[in-house]
Amino acid sequence: MKYIYEGVVVPTSVILPISIGLIIGYKRNYLKVIFFYLVFAGIIDVVEEIIGAYHVNNLPLLHFYTIIEFLFMMGFFQTIITEILIRKLIRMLIFLFPLLAILNFIFFQSIYKYNSYPRPIAALIIIGLCITYFFKRNEPDDQTSWTNDPLNWMVSGLLVYFGSSLFHFAFLNIVYEHASLNLYFILGAIHATLVMIMYLLFAVGFLYAKNQR
């Protein structure tokens, strides 16, 4: 049952926002970034399952995934945040974070071990950008409806996932080494659920985006 949920139900849930994106189409750049991020995530999930079926360590793939995921996220926020200083910071992070992630698996954490240093750093950056977006969204001169704005749903999805997964990202190696197998499975199920919630919020965002075509 655990495998069916985490290995089948959650990964295949990415099909929902991808399908909606394909059906309704998309015009704005931020929708394109999220769409291709979902396609990328779906492909990586399939590759991970294939590698896992042959009992091969798939953590090197996670190191690669972390870098590309971060670049997608920075591309997304570049399209929705207009403040010059923040955009400059994002451009700097686009170069610095991949370098940090590569240095991590060369000198600090083996590429065959969970990358518990770069992933929480990436999550903190993404959380900060989500909060920045909502802070600007709530300015008095913004009179648009919250629910009708697809961006609000998508940024909410990112904030729910990365905000709630921060502990998972930072301490998974410790949990794996010291916690019981049941606790490890419970945390894995919680993380998988957060991924699915993010996908569902993306799907809602794509539905509301049809009004902006």
mmCIF file of N, CA and C in Angstrom, residues 85-144:
data_model
loop_
_atom_site.group_PDB
_atom_site.id
_atom_site.type_symbol
_atom_site.label_atom_id
_atom_site.label_comp_id
_atom_site.label_asym_id
_atom_site.label_seq_id
_atom_site.Cartn_x
_atom_site.Cartn_y
_atom_site.Cartn_z
ATOM 1 N N LEU A 85 16.133 45.015 -7.228
ATOM 2 C CA LEU A 85 17.107 44.397 -6.331
ATOM 3 C C LEU A 85 16.867 42.893 -6.191
ATOM 4 N N ILE A 86 15.607 42.498 -6.097
ATOM 5 C CA ILE A 86 15.294 41.073 -5.968
ATOM 6 C C ILE A 86 15.630 40.335 -7.253
ATOM 7 N N ARG A 87 15.362 40.952 -8.381
ATOM 8 C CA ARG A 87 15.696 40.316 -9.657
ATOM 9 C C ARG A 87 17.210 40.148 -9.806
ATOM 10 N N LYS A 88 17.974 41.135 -9.327
ATOM 11 C CA LYS A 88 19.428 41.010 -9.351
ATOM 12 C C LYS A 88 19.889 39.872 -8.439
ATOM 13 N N LEU A 89 19.243 39.758 -7.275
ATOM 14 C CA LEU A 89 19.567 38.677 -6.353
ATOM 15 C C LEU A 89 19.272 37.323 -6.981
ATOM 16 N N ILE A 90 18.151 37.221 -7.664
ATOM 17 C CA ILE A 90 17.788 35.966 -8.329
ATOM 18 C C ILE A 90 18.823 35.603 -9.387
ATOM 19 N N ARG A 91 19.244 36.576 -10.177
ATOM 20 C CA ARG A 91 20.253 36.307 -11.213
ATOM 21 C C ARG A 91 21.560 35.822 -10.583
ATOM 22 N N MET A 92 21.913 36.389 -9.443
ATOM 23 C CA MET A 92 23.125 35.956 -8.755
ATOM 24 C C MET A 92 22.966 34.525 -8.233
ATOM 25 N N LEU A 93 21.794 34.219 -7.694
ATOM 26 C CA LEU A 93 21.552 32.885 -7.143
ATOM 27 C C LEU A 93 21.538 31.816 -8.239
ATOM 28 N N ILE A 94 21.135 32.203 -9.436
ATOM 29 C CA ILE A 94 21.115 31.256 -10.555
ATOM 30 C C ILE A 94 22.516 30.696 -10.816
ATOM 31 N N PHE A 95 23.529 31.492 -10.561
ATOM 32 C CA PHE A 95 24.907 31.031 -10.748
ATOM 33 C C PHE A 95 25.489 30.428 -9.461
ATOM 34 N N LEU A 96 25.163 31.023 -8.318
ATOM 35 C CA LEU A 96 25.790 30.594 -7.066
ATOM 36 C C LEU A 96 25.266 29.254 -6.571
ATOM 37 N N PHE A 97 23.948 29.047 -6.647
ATOM 38 C CA PHE A 97 23.406 27.811 -6.067
ATOM 39 C C PHE A 97 23.883 26.554 -6.785
ATOM 40 N N PRO A 98 23.850 26.490 -8.123
ATOM 41 C CA PRO A 98 24.392 25.289 -8.771
ATOM 42 C C PRO A 98 25.845 25.034 -8.393
ATOM 43 N N LEU A 99 26.629 26.102 -8.280
ATOM 44 C CA LEU A 99 28.025 25.946 -7.866
ATOM 45 C C LEU A 99 28.105 25.345 -6.470
ATOM 46 N N LEU A 100 27.288 25.860 -5.563
ATOM 47 C CA LEU A 100 27.244 25.331 -4.204
ATOM 48 C C LEU A 100 26.850 23.858 -4.197
ATOM 49 N N ALA A 101 25.840 23.511 -4.976
ATOM 50 C CA ALA A 101 25.360 22.131 -5.011
ATOM 51 C C ALA A 101 26.425 21.187 -5.568
ATOM 52 N N ILE A 102 27.156 21.635 -6.580
ATOM 53 C CA ILE A 102 28.219 20.806 -7.162
ATOM 54 C C ILE A 102 29.374 20.646 -6.184
ATOM 55 N N LEU A 103 29.767 21.741 -5.540
ATOM 56 C CA LEU A 103 30.838 21.667 -4.534
ATOM 57 C C LEU A 103 30.433 20.750 -3.384
ATOM 58 N N ASN A 104 29.149 20.735 -3.074
ATOM 59 C CA ASN A 104 28.671 19.900 -1.972
ATOM 60 C C ASN A 104 28.930 18.423 -2.234
ATOM 61 N N PHE A 105 28.544 17.939 -3.445
ATOM 62 C CA PHE A 105 28.731 16.500 -3.670
ATOM 63 C C PHE A 105 30.172 16.148 -4.069
ATOM 64 N N ILE A 106 30.989 17.140 -4.358
ATOM 65 C CA ILE A 106 32.404 16.858 -4.625
ATOM 66 C C ILE A 106 33.212 16.789 -3.330
ATOM 67 N N PHE A 107 32.930 17.720 -2.404
ATOM 68 C CA PHE A 107 33.789 17.849 -1.224
ATOM 69 C C PHE A 107 33.106 17.498 0.103
ATOM 70 N N PHE A 108 31.796 17.584 0.193
ATOM 71 C CA PHE A 108 31.150 17.462 1.506
ATOM 72 C C PHE A 108 30.261 16.222 1.625
ATOM 73 N N GLN A 109 29.226 16.144 0.825
ATOM 74 C CA GLN A 109 28.319 15.003 0.894
ATOM 75 C C GLN A 109 28.448 14.169 -0.372
ATOM 76 N N SER A 110 28.599 12.894 -0.191
ATOM 77 C CA SER A 110 28.721 11.996 -1.341
ATOM 78 C C SER A 110 27.501 12.133 -2.244
ATOM 79 N N ILE A 111 27.743 11.995 -3.533
ATOM 80 C CA ILE A 111 26.638 12.054 -4.490
ATOM 81 C C ILE A 111 25.689 10.871 -4.303
ATOM 82 N N TYR A 112 26.128 9.872 -3.552
ATOM 83 C CA TYR A 112 25.287 8.713 -3.260
ATOM 84 C C TYR A 112 24.574 8.852 -1.918
ATOM 85 N N LYS A 113 24.612 10.069 -1.330
ATOM 86 C CA LYS A 113 23.955 10.354 -0.075
ATOM 87 C C LYS A 113 22.972 11.496 -0.287
ATOM 88 N N TYR A 114 21.913 11.538 0.518
ATOM 89 C CA TYR A 114 20.916 12.588 0.384
ATOM 90 C C TYR A 114 21.563 13.956 0.590
ATOM 91 N N ASN A 115 21.247 14.888 -0.296
ATOM 92 C CA ASN A 115 21.894 16.210 -0.276
ATOM 93 C C ASN A 115 21.194 17.148 0.706
ATOM 94 N N SER A 116 21.424 16.927 1.977
ATOM 95 C CA SER A 116 20.705 17.648 3.028
ATOM 96 C C SER A 116 21.255 19.044 3.292
ATOM 97 N N TYR A 117 22.280 19.462 2.570
ATOM 98 C CA TYR A 117 22.757 20.842 2.689
ATOM 99 C C TYR A 117 22.112 21.746 1.628
ATOM 100 N N PRO A 118 22.243 21.432 0.351
ATOM 101 C CA PRO A 118 21.665 22.340 -0.652
ATOM 102 C C PRO A 118 20.143 22.380 -0.671
ATOM 103 N N ARG A 119 19.471 21.251 -0.407
ATOM 104 C CA ARG A 119 18.006 21.248 -0.533
ATOM 105 C C ARG A 119 17.320 22.195 0.458
ATOM 106 N N PRO A 120 17.681 22.193 1.733
ATOM 107 C CA PRO A 120 17.033 23.165 2.627
ATOM 108 C C PRO A 120 17.411 24.614 2.304
ATOM 109 N N ILE A 121 18.634 24.832 1.796
ATOM 110 C CA ILE A 121 19.015 26.187 1.389
ATOM 111 C C ILE A 121 18.129 26.653 0.240
ATOM 112 N N ALA A 122 17.926 25.764 -0.741
ATOM 113 C CA ALA A 122 17.041 26.091 -1.863
ATOM 114 C C ALA A 122 15.628 26.360 -1.359
ATOM 115 N N ALA A 123 15.163 25.526 -0.422
ATOM 116 C CA ALA A 123 13.815 25.698 0.115
ATOM 117 C C ALA A 123 13.665 27.042 0.816
ATOM 118 N N LEU A 124 14.657 27.434 1.611
ATOM 119 C CA LEU A 124 14.595 28.717 2.311
ATOM 120 C C LEU A 124 14.526 29.887 1.335
ATOM 121 N N ILE A 125 15.295 29.791 0.257
ATOM 122 C CA ILE A 125 15.276 30.852 -0.751
ATOM 123 C C ILE A 125 13.898 30.938 -1.409
ATOM 124 N N ILE A 126 13.346 29.789 -1.757
ATOM 125 C CA ILE A 126 12.028 29.749 -2.408
ATOM 126 C C ILE A 126 10.945 30.247 -1.457
ATOM 127 N N ILE A 127 11.019 29.854 -0.186
ATOM 128 C CA ILE A 127 10.064 30.342 0.816
ATOM 129 C C ILE A 127 10.132 31.865 0.908
ATOM 130 N N GLY A 128 11.349 32.395 0.960
ATOM 131 C CA GLY A 128 11.523 33.849 1.039
ATOM 132 C C GLY A 128 10.921 34.569 -0.147
ATOM 133 N N LEU A 129 11.087 33.994 -1.348
ATOM 134 C CA LEU A 129 10.525 34.618 -2.544
ATOM 135 C C LEU A 129 9.002 34.514 -2.563
ATOM 136 N N CYS A 130 8.462 33.406 -2.053
ATOM 137 C CA CYS A 130 7.002 33.275 -1.947
ATOM 138 C C CYS A 130 6.432 34.349 -1.020
ATOM 139 N N ILE A 131 7.076 34.528 0.128
ATOM 140 C CA ILE A 131 6.622 35.540 1.082
ATOM 141 C C ILE A 131 6.736 36.933 0.477
ATOM 142 N N THR A 132 7.816 37.173 -0.253
ATOM 143 C CA THR A 132 7.985 38.464 -0.926
ATOM 144 C C THR A 132 6.852 38.722 -1.905
ATOM 145 N N TYR A 133 6.493 37.684 -2.684
ATOM 146 C CA TYR A 133 5.386 37.825 -3.633
ATOM 147 C C TYR A 133 4.092 38.179 -2.912
ATOM 148 N N PHE A 134 3.754 37.453 -1.842
ATOM 149 C CA PHE A 134 2.493 37.702 -1.146
ATOM 150 C C PHE A 134 2.499 39.052 -0.433
ATOM 151 N N PHE A 135 3.669 39.469 0.035
ATOM 152 C CA PHE A 135 3.772 40.783 0.661
ATOM 153 C C PHE A 135 3.419 41.868 -0.354
ATOM 154 N N LYS A 136 3.948 41.749 -1.572
ATOM 155 C CA LYS A 136 3.638 42.722 -2.616
ATOM 156 C C LYS A 136 2.188 42.579 -3.085
ATOM 157 N N ARG A 137 1.698 41.327 -3.078
ATOM 158 C CA ARG A 137 0.320 41.068 -3.525
ATOM 159 C C ARG A 137 -0.707 41.758 -2.626
ATOM 160 N N ASN A 138 -0.382 41.930 -1.350
ATOM 161 C CA ASN A 138 -1.325 42.492 -0.389
ATOM 162 C C ASN A 138 -1.203 43.999 -0.221
ATOM 163 N N GLU A 139 -0.472 44.650 -1.126
ATOM 164 C CA GLU A 139 -0.382 46.103 -1.057
ATOM 165 C C GLU A 139 -1.741 46.721 -1.360
ATOM 166 N N PRO A 140 -2.037 47.881 -0.765
ATOM 167 C CA PRO A 140 -3.374 48.484 -0.884
ATOM 168 C C PRO A 140 -3.827 48.736 -2.315
ATOM 169 N N ASP A 141 -2.881 48.977 -3.236
ATOM 170 C CA ASP A 141 -3.277 49.316 -4.603
ATOM 171 C C ASP A 141 -3.630 48.090 -5.434
ATOM 172 N N ASP A 142 -3.485 46.909 -4.856
ATOM 173 C CA ASP A 142 -3.816 45.683 -5.584
ATOM 174 C C ASP A 142 -5.260 45.301 -5.247
ATOM 175 N N GLN A 143 -6.168 45.518 -6.185
ATOM 176 C CA GLN A 143 -7.591 45.299 -5.951
ATOM 177 C C GLN A 143 -8.128 44.038 -6.637
ATOM 178 N N THR A 144 -7.271 43.249 -7.262
ATOM 179 C CA THR A 144 -7.735 42.061 -7.974
ATOM 180 C C THR A 144 -8.142 40.973 -6.985
#
